[in-house]
Short mmCIF file of C-alpha atoms and ligand atoms in Angstrom, two decimals:
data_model
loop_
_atom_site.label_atom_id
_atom_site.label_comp_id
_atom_site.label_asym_id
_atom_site.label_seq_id
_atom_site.Cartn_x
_atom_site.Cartn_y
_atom_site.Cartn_z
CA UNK S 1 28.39 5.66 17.50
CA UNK S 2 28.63 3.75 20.97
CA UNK S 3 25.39 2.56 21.77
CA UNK S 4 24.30 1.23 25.21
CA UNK S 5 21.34 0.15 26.99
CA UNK S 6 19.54 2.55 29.30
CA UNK S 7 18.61 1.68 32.91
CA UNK S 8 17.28 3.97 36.00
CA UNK S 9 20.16 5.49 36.15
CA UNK S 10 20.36 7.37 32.58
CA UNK S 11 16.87 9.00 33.27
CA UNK S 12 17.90 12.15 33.14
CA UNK S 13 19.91 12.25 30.58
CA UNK S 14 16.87 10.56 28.95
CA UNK S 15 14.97 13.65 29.46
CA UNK S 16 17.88 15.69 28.10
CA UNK S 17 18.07 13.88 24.76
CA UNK S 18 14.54 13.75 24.43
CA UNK S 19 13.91 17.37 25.22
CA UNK S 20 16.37 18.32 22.21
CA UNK S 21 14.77 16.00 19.52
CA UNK S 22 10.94 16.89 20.45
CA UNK S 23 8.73 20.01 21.21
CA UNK S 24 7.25 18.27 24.51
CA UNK S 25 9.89 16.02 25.57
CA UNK S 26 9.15 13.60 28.02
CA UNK S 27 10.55 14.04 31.83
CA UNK S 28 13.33 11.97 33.99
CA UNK S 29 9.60 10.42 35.34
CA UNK S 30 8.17 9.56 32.12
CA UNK S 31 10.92 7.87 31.32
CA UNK S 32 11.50 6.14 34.87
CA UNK S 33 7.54 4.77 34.66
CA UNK S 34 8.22 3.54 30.86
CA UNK S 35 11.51 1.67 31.94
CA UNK S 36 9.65 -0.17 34.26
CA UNK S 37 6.96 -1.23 32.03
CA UNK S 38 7.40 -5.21 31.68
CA UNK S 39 9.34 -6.03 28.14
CA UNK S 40 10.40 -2.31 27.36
CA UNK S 41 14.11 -1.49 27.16
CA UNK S 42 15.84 1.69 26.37
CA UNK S 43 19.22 2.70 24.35
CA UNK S 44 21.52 5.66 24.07
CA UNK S 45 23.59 6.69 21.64
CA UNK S 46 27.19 8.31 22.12
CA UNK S 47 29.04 10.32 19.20
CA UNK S 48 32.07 12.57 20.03
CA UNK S 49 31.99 11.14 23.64
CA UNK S 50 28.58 12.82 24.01
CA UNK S 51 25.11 11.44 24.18
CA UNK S 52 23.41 12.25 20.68
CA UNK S 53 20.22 9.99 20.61
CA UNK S 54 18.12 8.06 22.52
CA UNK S 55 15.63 4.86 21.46
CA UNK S 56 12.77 3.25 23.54
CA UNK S 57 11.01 0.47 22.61
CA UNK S 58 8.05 -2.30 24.58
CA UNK S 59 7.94 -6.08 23.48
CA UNK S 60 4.99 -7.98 24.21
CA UNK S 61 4.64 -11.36 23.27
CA UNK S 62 6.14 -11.71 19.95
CA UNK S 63 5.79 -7.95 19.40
CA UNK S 64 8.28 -5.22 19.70
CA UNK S 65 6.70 -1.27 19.25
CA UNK S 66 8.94 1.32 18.94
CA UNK S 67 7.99 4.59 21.74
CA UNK S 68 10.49 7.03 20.93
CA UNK S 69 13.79 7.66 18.98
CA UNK S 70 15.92 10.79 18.04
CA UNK S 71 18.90 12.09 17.32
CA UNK S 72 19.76 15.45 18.51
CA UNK S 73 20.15 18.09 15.66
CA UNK S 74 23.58 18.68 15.66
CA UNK S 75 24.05 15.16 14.99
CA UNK S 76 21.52 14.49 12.33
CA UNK S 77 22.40 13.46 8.83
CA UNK S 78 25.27 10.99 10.10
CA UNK S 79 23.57 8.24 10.41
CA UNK S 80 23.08 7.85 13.87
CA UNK S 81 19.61 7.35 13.53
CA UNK S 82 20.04 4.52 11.55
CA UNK S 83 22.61 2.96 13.70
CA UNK S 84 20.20 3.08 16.78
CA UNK S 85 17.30 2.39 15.17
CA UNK S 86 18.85 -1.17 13.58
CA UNK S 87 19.97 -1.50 16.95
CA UNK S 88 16.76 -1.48 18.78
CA UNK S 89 15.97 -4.41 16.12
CA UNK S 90 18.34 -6.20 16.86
CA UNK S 91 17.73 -6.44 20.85
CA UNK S 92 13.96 -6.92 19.57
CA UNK S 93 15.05 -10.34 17.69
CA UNK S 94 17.15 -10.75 21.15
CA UNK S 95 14.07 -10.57 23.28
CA UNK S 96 11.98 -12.84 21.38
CA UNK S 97 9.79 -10.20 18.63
CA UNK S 98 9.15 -11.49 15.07
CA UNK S 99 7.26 -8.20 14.13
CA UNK S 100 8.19 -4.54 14.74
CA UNK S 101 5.60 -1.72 14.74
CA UNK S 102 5.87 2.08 14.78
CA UNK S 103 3.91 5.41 14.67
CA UNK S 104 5.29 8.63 12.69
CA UNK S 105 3.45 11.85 11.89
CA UNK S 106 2.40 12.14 8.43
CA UNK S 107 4.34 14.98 7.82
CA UNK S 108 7.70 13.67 9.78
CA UNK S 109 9.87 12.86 6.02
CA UNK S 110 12.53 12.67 8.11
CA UNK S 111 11.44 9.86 10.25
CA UNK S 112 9.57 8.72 7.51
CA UNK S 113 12.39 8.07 5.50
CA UNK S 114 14.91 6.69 7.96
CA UNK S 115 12.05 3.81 8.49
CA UNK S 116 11.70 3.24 5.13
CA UNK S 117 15.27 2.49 4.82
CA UNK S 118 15.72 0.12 7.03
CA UNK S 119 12.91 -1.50 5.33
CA UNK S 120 9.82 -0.95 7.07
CA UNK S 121 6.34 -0.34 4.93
CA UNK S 122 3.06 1.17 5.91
CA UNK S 123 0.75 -1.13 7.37
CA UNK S 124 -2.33 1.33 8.41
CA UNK S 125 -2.98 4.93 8.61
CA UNK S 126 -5.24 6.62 12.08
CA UNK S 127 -6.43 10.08 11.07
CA UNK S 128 -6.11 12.77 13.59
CA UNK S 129 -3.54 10.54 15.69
CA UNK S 130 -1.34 13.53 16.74
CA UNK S 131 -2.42 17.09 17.67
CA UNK S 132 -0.60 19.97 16.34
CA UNK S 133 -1.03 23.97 16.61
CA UNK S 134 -4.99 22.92 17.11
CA UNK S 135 -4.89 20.37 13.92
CA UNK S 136 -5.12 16.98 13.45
CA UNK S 137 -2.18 15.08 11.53
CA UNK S 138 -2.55 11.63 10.50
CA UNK S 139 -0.17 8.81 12.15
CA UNK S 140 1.23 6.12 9.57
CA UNK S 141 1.47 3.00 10.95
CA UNK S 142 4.64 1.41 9.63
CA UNK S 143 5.66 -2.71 10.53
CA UNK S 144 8.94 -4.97 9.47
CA UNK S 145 9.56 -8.28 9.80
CA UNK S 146 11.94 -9.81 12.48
CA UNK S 147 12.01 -13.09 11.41
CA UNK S 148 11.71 -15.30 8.02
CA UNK S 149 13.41 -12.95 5.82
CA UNK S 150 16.83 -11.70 5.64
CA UNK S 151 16.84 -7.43 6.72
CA UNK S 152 15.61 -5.34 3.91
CA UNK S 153 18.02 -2.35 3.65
CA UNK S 154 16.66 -0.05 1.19
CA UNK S 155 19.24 2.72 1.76
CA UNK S 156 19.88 4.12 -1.98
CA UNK S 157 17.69 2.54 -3.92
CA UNK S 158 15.69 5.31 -4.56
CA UNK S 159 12.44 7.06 -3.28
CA UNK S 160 9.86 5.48 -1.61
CA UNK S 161 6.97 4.91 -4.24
CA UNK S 162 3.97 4.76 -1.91
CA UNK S 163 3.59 8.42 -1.45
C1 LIG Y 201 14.29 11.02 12.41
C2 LIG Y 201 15.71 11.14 12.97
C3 LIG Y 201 15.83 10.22 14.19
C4 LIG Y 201 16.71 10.70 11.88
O1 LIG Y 201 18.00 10.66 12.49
P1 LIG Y 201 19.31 10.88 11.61
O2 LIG Y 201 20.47 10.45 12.42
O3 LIG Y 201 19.35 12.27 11.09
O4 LIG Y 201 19.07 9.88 10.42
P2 LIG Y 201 20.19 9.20 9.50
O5 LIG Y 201 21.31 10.16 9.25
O6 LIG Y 201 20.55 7.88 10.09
O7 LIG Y 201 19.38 9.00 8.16
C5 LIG Y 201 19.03 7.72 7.69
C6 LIG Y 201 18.11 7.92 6.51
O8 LIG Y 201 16.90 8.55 6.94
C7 LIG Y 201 16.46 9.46 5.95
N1 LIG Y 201 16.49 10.83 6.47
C8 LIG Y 201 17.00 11.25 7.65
N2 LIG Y 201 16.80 12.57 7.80
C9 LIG Y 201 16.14 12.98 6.69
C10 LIG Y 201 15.64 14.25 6.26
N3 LIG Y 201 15.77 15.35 7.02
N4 LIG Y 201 14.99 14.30 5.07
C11 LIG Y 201 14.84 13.20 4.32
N5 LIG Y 201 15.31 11.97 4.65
C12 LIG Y 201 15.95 11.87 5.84
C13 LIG Y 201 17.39 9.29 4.77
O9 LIG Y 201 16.88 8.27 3.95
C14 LIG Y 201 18.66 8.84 5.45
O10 LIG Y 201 19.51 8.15 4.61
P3 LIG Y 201 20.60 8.97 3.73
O11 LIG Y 201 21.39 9.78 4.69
O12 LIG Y 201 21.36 7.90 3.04
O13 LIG Y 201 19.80 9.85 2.80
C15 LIG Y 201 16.04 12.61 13.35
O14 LIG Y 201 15.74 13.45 12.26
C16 LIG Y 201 15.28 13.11 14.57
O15 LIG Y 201 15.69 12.89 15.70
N6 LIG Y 201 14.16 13.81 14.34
C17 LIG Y 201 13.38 14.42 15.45
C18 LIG Y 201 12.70 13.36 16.29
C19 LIG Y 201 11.76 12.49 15.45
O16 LIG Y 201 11.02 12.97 14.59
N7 LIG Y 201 11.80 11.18 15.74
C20 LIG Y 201 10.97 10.20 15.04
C21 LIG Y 201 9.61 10.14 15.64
S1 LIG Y 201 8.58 8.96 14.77
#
């Protein structure tokens, strides 16, 4: 996958990728008003000369938080997700983070799974984060270390055993 940084310019196709990968995908403006948020940066992934994902991410201070990422269905199960996902950590370590922080439905094994992989573990747990079909699901609040320790890659080593 060719991966490149987003600017102004890819808004819309932004909105494109992001409409594919989520029920209520975020617009061209969303995404304009998030790129100009001080410390957040943006990436898009190519496969078959076609964009297939997207990642956004903020870093404050030594912090990086991960917004959004996806890969479009047709492309799933290729890795791509992984791909982007180690490559919005690296540009975190680039800008400055130590520690990386995400959000992912309770019920989202897919996401769940991919973040696990790359190392990350569950830090907290806020009840009735997202809102779904009227019902509350529970966000898991995962974290990995930038700095002080070599990247954990857990791909193939099993099943998570927290849950
Ligand atoms: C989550 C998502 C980005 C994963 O992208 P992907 O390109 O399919 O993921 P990869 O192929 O790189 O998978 C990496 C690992 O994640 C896990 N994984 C990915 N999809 C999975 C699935 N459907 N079920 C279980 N594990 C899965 C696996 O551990 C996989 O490693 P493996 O292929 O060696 O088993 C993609 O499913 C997606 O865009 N989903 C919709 C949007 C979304 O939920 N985004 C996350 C919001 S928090």
């Amino acid at each position: 996958m060719r991966i490149v940084t987003a600017g102004p310019a890819h808004v819309a196709v932004l909105e494109g990728l992001h409409g594919q990968c989520f029920d209520e995908g975020w617009t061209a403006e969303d995404f304009g008003r998030l790129l100009a948020t001080p410390g957040s940066f943006a990436l898009i992934g190519a496969a078959g000369g076609e964009p297939a994902g997207l990642a956004l991410c903020r870093v404050a201070a030594d912090e990086c938080e991960l917004l959004t990422i996806g890969i479009i269905p047709f492309y799933r199960r290729r890795r791509l997700g992984g791909q982007l996902l180690a490559a919005t950590l690296a540009e975190a370590r680039t800008r400055g983070a130590a520690r990386y922080f995400l959000d992912v439905a309770e019920d989202n094994t897919a996401a769940f799974h991919l973040y696990y992989s790359a190392g990350f573990t569950q830090v907290g747990r806020r009840p009735n984060y997202y809102r779904r079909g009227g019902a509350g699901i529970a966000a898991l609040v995962m974290a990995v270390d930038l700095v002080g320790a070599e990247q954990s890659d857990r791909s193939g080593r099993g099943e998570p055993q927290s849950r």
